Amino acid sequence: MKLQALLPLVTYPDPVAPHVGSNATIVSAQLEAELHALAVNADIPPVSNALSKFLLNTPELIREANARSRRNGEDILRVVTDEAMSAGVKLVTDRTATSLPLLGDLAANRARYFDFVLIGWEAANESTHTLAEDVIFGSGRPVILLPELVQPAAFDHVAIAWDGSRVAARAVADAAPLLRKASRITVLTVTDEKDLPEDDPGARLAVGLRERGLPAEAHAVLSGGGDVAVTLQENAVQRSAGLLVMGGYGHTRVRDFILGGATDGILRDLRLPILISH
């Protein structure tokens, strides 16, 4: 069965940068997946005639904002098309539009029909942060976050952030297609951050993976009271992992995000490609 990956593209107010298309095609080639690029455009409704009398040029400003969003969408879709052609990745492009508060919800709903979701994360683009949160917690599908300053390397070495929890187990299951292709798997367990369900859950997972024929080894790491997200990412990078797999802690209710510490840290400071599942 051929995998399918969705690439939702923010077009308003700040469009994603062109490198998102390049990174997504690199990962799609590694997944041997068909890439579906979706421009999620803004559709700002017109204000009422009564209100527009008090707001100078409001109808024209709204028309220009909607047109700018569509132009941004077409620009990034052209970039993705060129990158996919160069990489030999099969590509399907599409466009959709909705009101600003529902952009992330629309992307999350579309994502439910795909095996993976690829999201380009940019530190200075809050729209990409919001999109990532909406899709992670609303789609039920695994999301691979792609940082702006790191070109994805081969996912030959995959690190797993493991604490024995339900969401961590879900992430490992969702990452199975990637784990089966990896030549090395490192299970990372932070042992000084919270109570764990057993003495060495990382070692237990590594044994289970090896029994399935996967090349896994476990490492206990210490945060030293620092940021758990930084600890996990730094250990993954130091060990030359190309991808970190982790569970997403938290939930969302009408844009009120309550995130676990590691999840919040990842979404604030992304240092390598991360597959995150909720």
XYZ file of C-alpha atoms in Angstrom:
278
model
C 0.000 0.000 0.000
C 1.415 3.388 -0.978
C 1.472 5.950 1.799
C -0.128 9.369 1.398
C 1.115 12.499 3.149
C -0.768 15.789 3.473
C 1.080 19.114 3.383
C -1.277 21.894 4.594
C 0.115 25.293 3.628
C -0.640 28.472 5.546
C -1.273 31.416 3.222
C -2.548 34.162 5.563
C -1.672 36.352 7.344
C 1.924 35.137 6.972
C 2.546 32.602 4.192
C 4.950 29.728 4.722
C 8.436 30.102 3.260
C 9.503 28.280 0.065
C 11.818 25.915 1.966
C 8.722 24.190 3.370
C 8.044 22.754 -0.082
C 11.609 21.497 -0.408
C 11.640 19.884 3.049
C 8.274 18.228 2.495
C 9.317 16.648 -0.786
C 12.540 15.326 0.801
C 10.518 13.630 3.542
C 7.900 12.336 1.097
C 10.665 10.723 -0.946
C 11.995 9.037 2.210
C 8.499 7.806 3.076
C 7.959 6.725 -0.539
C 4.676 8.579 -0.140
C 2.383 10.428 -2.503
C 2.372 14.079 -1.455
C -0.868 16.068 -1.321
C -0.199 19.808 -1.017
C -3.197 21.811 0.203
C -3.222 25.614 0.117
C -5.421 26.674 3.049
C -6.560 30.139 2.001
C -8.371 32.772 4.019
C -11.945 33.688 3.158
C -12.665 36.851 5.141
C -16.377 37.660 4.905
C -17.500 41.177 3.957
C -18.695 43.449 6.727
C -22.283 44.643 6.789
C -23.236 47.727 4.792
C -24.081 49.595 7.983
C -20.687 48.904 9.527
C -18.753 49.617 6.338
C -19.974 53.222 6.415
C -17.829 53.767 9.525
C -14.780 51.822 8.349
C -12.980 53.515 5.483
C -12.203 51.248 2.523
C -13.039 48.116 4.523
C -14.630 46.174 1.614
C -11.602 46.864 -0.564
C -9.194 45.865 2.213
C -11.044 42.590 2.684
C -10.981 41.856 -1.041
C -7.256 42.541 -1.155
C -6.579 40.335 1.871
C -8.465 37.428 0.306
C -6.697 37.955 -3.020
C -3.292 38.121 -1.307
C -4.008 34.853 0.487
C -4.876 33.146 -2.825
C -1.743 34.549 -4.493
C 0.390 33.276 -1.634
C -1.233 29.875 -2.014
C -0.509 29.676 -5.721
C 3.086 30.811 -5.187
C 3.866 28.075 -2.650
C 2.052 25.421 -4.682
C 4.289 26.278 -7.653
C 7.344 25.836 -5.438
C 6.105 22.456 -4.180
C 5.328 21.363 -7.739
C 8.851 22.198 -8.900
C 10.448 20.496 -5.904
C 8.324 17.365 -6.276
C 9.182 17.110 -9.957
C 12.901 17.382 -9.187
C 12.651 14.751 -6.431
C 10.512 12.353 -8.444
C 7.685 12.544 -5.892
C 4.109 12.083 -7.088
C 2.191 15.235 -6.195
C -1.465 16.206 -5.958
C -2.291 19.886 -5.375
C -5.516 21.344 -4.043
C -6.907 24.572 -2.656
C -9.520 25.348 -0.064
C -10.684 28.409 1.859
C -12.468 29.207 5.086
C -12.731 31.941 7.680
C -9.631 32.792 9.700
C -10.718 31.122 12.975
C -11.375 27.841 11.148
C -8.199 27.490 9.061
C -6.591 25.035 11.468
C -9.792 23.067 12.008
C -10.217 22.652 8.256
C -6.653 21.370 7.917
C -7.183 18.948 10.820
C -10.351 17.572 9.228
C -8.604 17.029 5.893
C -5.653 15.374 7.622
C -7.798 12.489 8.882
C -7.752 10.931 5.413
C -3.945 10.637 5.198
C -1.224 8.458 6.715
C 1.012 11.369 7.748
C 0.784 15.147 7.920
C 3.839 17.281 7.144
C 3.936 20.778 8.632
C 6.644 23.354 8.021
C 7.422 25.052 11.345
C 8.877 28.569 11.383
C 9.974 30.336 14.553
C 8.707 33.766 13.490
C 5.491 32.580 11.835
C 2.812 32.155 14.496
C 0.415 30.823 11.871
C 2.561 27.681 11.539
C 2.526 27.178 15.325
C -1.254 27.441 15.463
C -1.637 25.122 12.489
C 0.623 22.533 14.143
C -1.369 22.637 17.391
C -4.709 22.364 15.603
C -3.619 19.410 13.474
C -1.759 17.536 16.240
C -4.678 17.705 18.650
C -7.556 17.691 16.175
C -6.691 15.278 13.379
C -5.937 11.974 15.088
C -3.070 11.481 12.633
C 0.722 11.519 13.133
C 2.303 14.878 12.310
C 5.902 15.349 11.197
C 7.077 18.852 12.094
C 9.819 20.186 9.824
C 11.984 22.996 11.257
C 12.964 25.858 8.991
C 16.714 25.806 9.651
C 17.289 22.065 9.285
C 17.104 20.262 5.967
C 15.757 16.765 6.682
C 18.421 14.082 6.580
C 17.771 10.414 6.006
C 15.613 8.847 8.696
C 18.029 5.909 9.006
C 18.462 6.676 12.699
C 15.208 7.296 14.591
C 15.073 8.379 18.235
C 12.014 7.659 20.381
C 11.057 9.738 23.433
C 9.640 7.078 25.738
C 8.011 7.291 29.167
C 5.680 4.305 28.988
C 2.585 6.487 28.527
C -0.421 5.991 26.260
C 0.530 8.838 23.936
C 4.115 7.599 23.659
C 2.810 4.139 22.718
C 0.529 5.720 20.122
C 3.471 7.608 18.624
C 5.570 4.443 18.340
C 2.706 2.644 16.606
C 2.182 5.555 14.209
C 5.901 5.615 13.414
C 5.992 1.894 12.522
C 6.530 2.452 8.755
C 9.607 4.559 9.558
C 10.917 2.259 12.277
C 10.825 -0.701 9.899
C 13.117 1.197 7.490
C 15.559 2.455 10.144
C 19.025 0.956 10.507
C 19.239 2.279 14.077
C 16.651 3.102 16.746
C 17.492 4.880 20.019
C 14.965 4.907 22.858
C 15.445 7.983 25.071
C 13.911 8.112 28.547
C 14.251 11.169 30.788
C 14.550 9.631 34.244
C 14.602 12.689 36.534
C 11.574 14.629 35.333
C 8.567 12.649 36.619
C 7.562 9.306 38.061
C 7.805 6.503 35.512
C 5.560 3.409 35.424
C 8.544 1.094 36.049
C 12.261 1.231 36.739
C 13.484 1.122 33.144
C 10.633 1.464 30.621
C 13.038 2.449 27.849
C 14.951 -0.811 28.112
C 11.694 -2.751 28.057
C 10.581 -1.021 24.852
C 13.980 -1.595 23.231
C 13.770 -5.315 24.032
C 10.302 -5.495 22.516
C 11.463 -3.755 19.357
C 14.475 -6.065 19.027
C 12.195 -9.083 19.409
C 10.354 -7.731 16.365
C 13.596 -7.578 14.415
C 14.242 -3.849 14.841
C 17.718 -2.516 15.784
C 16.835 -0.726 19.028
C 18.875 0.311 22.055
C 17.860 2.259 25.159
C 19.483 5.260 26.823
C 18.452 6.933 30.068
C 19.043 10.689 30.046
C 18.884 13.409 32.690
C 17.281 16.817 32.296
C 18.988 18.244 35.379
C 15.887 20.299 36.061
C 16.105 21.905 32.611
C 13.667 21.950 29.717
C 12.626 18.391 28.869
C 12.017 19.274 25.213
C 15.549 20.647 24.930
C 16.989 17.590 26.675
C 15.256 15.190 24.306
C 16.147 17.136 21.184
C 19.777 17.700 22.188
C 20.241 14.002 22.946
C 18.665 13.045 19.634
C 20.893 15.490 17.733
C 24.043 14.444 19.626
C 23.368 10.847 18.635
C 22.867 11.922 14.974
C 19.218 10.898 14.835
C 17.394 12.251 11.808
C 13.950 12.059 13.438
C 12.539 12.159 16.980
C 9.279 10.300 17.690
C 7.193 11.435 20.663
C 3.679 11.623 22.021
C 1.808 14.910 22.202
C 0.480 15.724 25.652
C -2.430 18.106 26.034
C -5.772 18.982 24.544
C -7.483 21.854 22.831
C -10.881 23.405 23.403
C -11.837 26.349 21.179
C -8.188 27.439 20.821
C -7.525 27.118 24.551
C -4.401 24.961 24.512
C -3.304 23.115 27.614
C -0.016 21.431 26.720
C 2.318 19.123 28.540
C 5.808 20.454 29.246
C 7.651 18.525 26.538
C 4.975 19.214 23.922
C 4.908 22.921 24.669
C 8.704 23.058 24.487
C 8.787 21.284 21.134
C 6.235 23.664 19.619
C 8.215 26.677 20.891
C 11.696 25.540 19.886
C 11.994 22.913 17.150
C 15.529 21.680 16.439
C 15.077 18.606 14.252
C 12.233 16.844 12.418
C 9.808 15.405 14.980
C 6.956 12.952 14.515
C 4.370 13.748 17.154
C 1.125 11.868 17.825
C -1.751 12.539 20.179
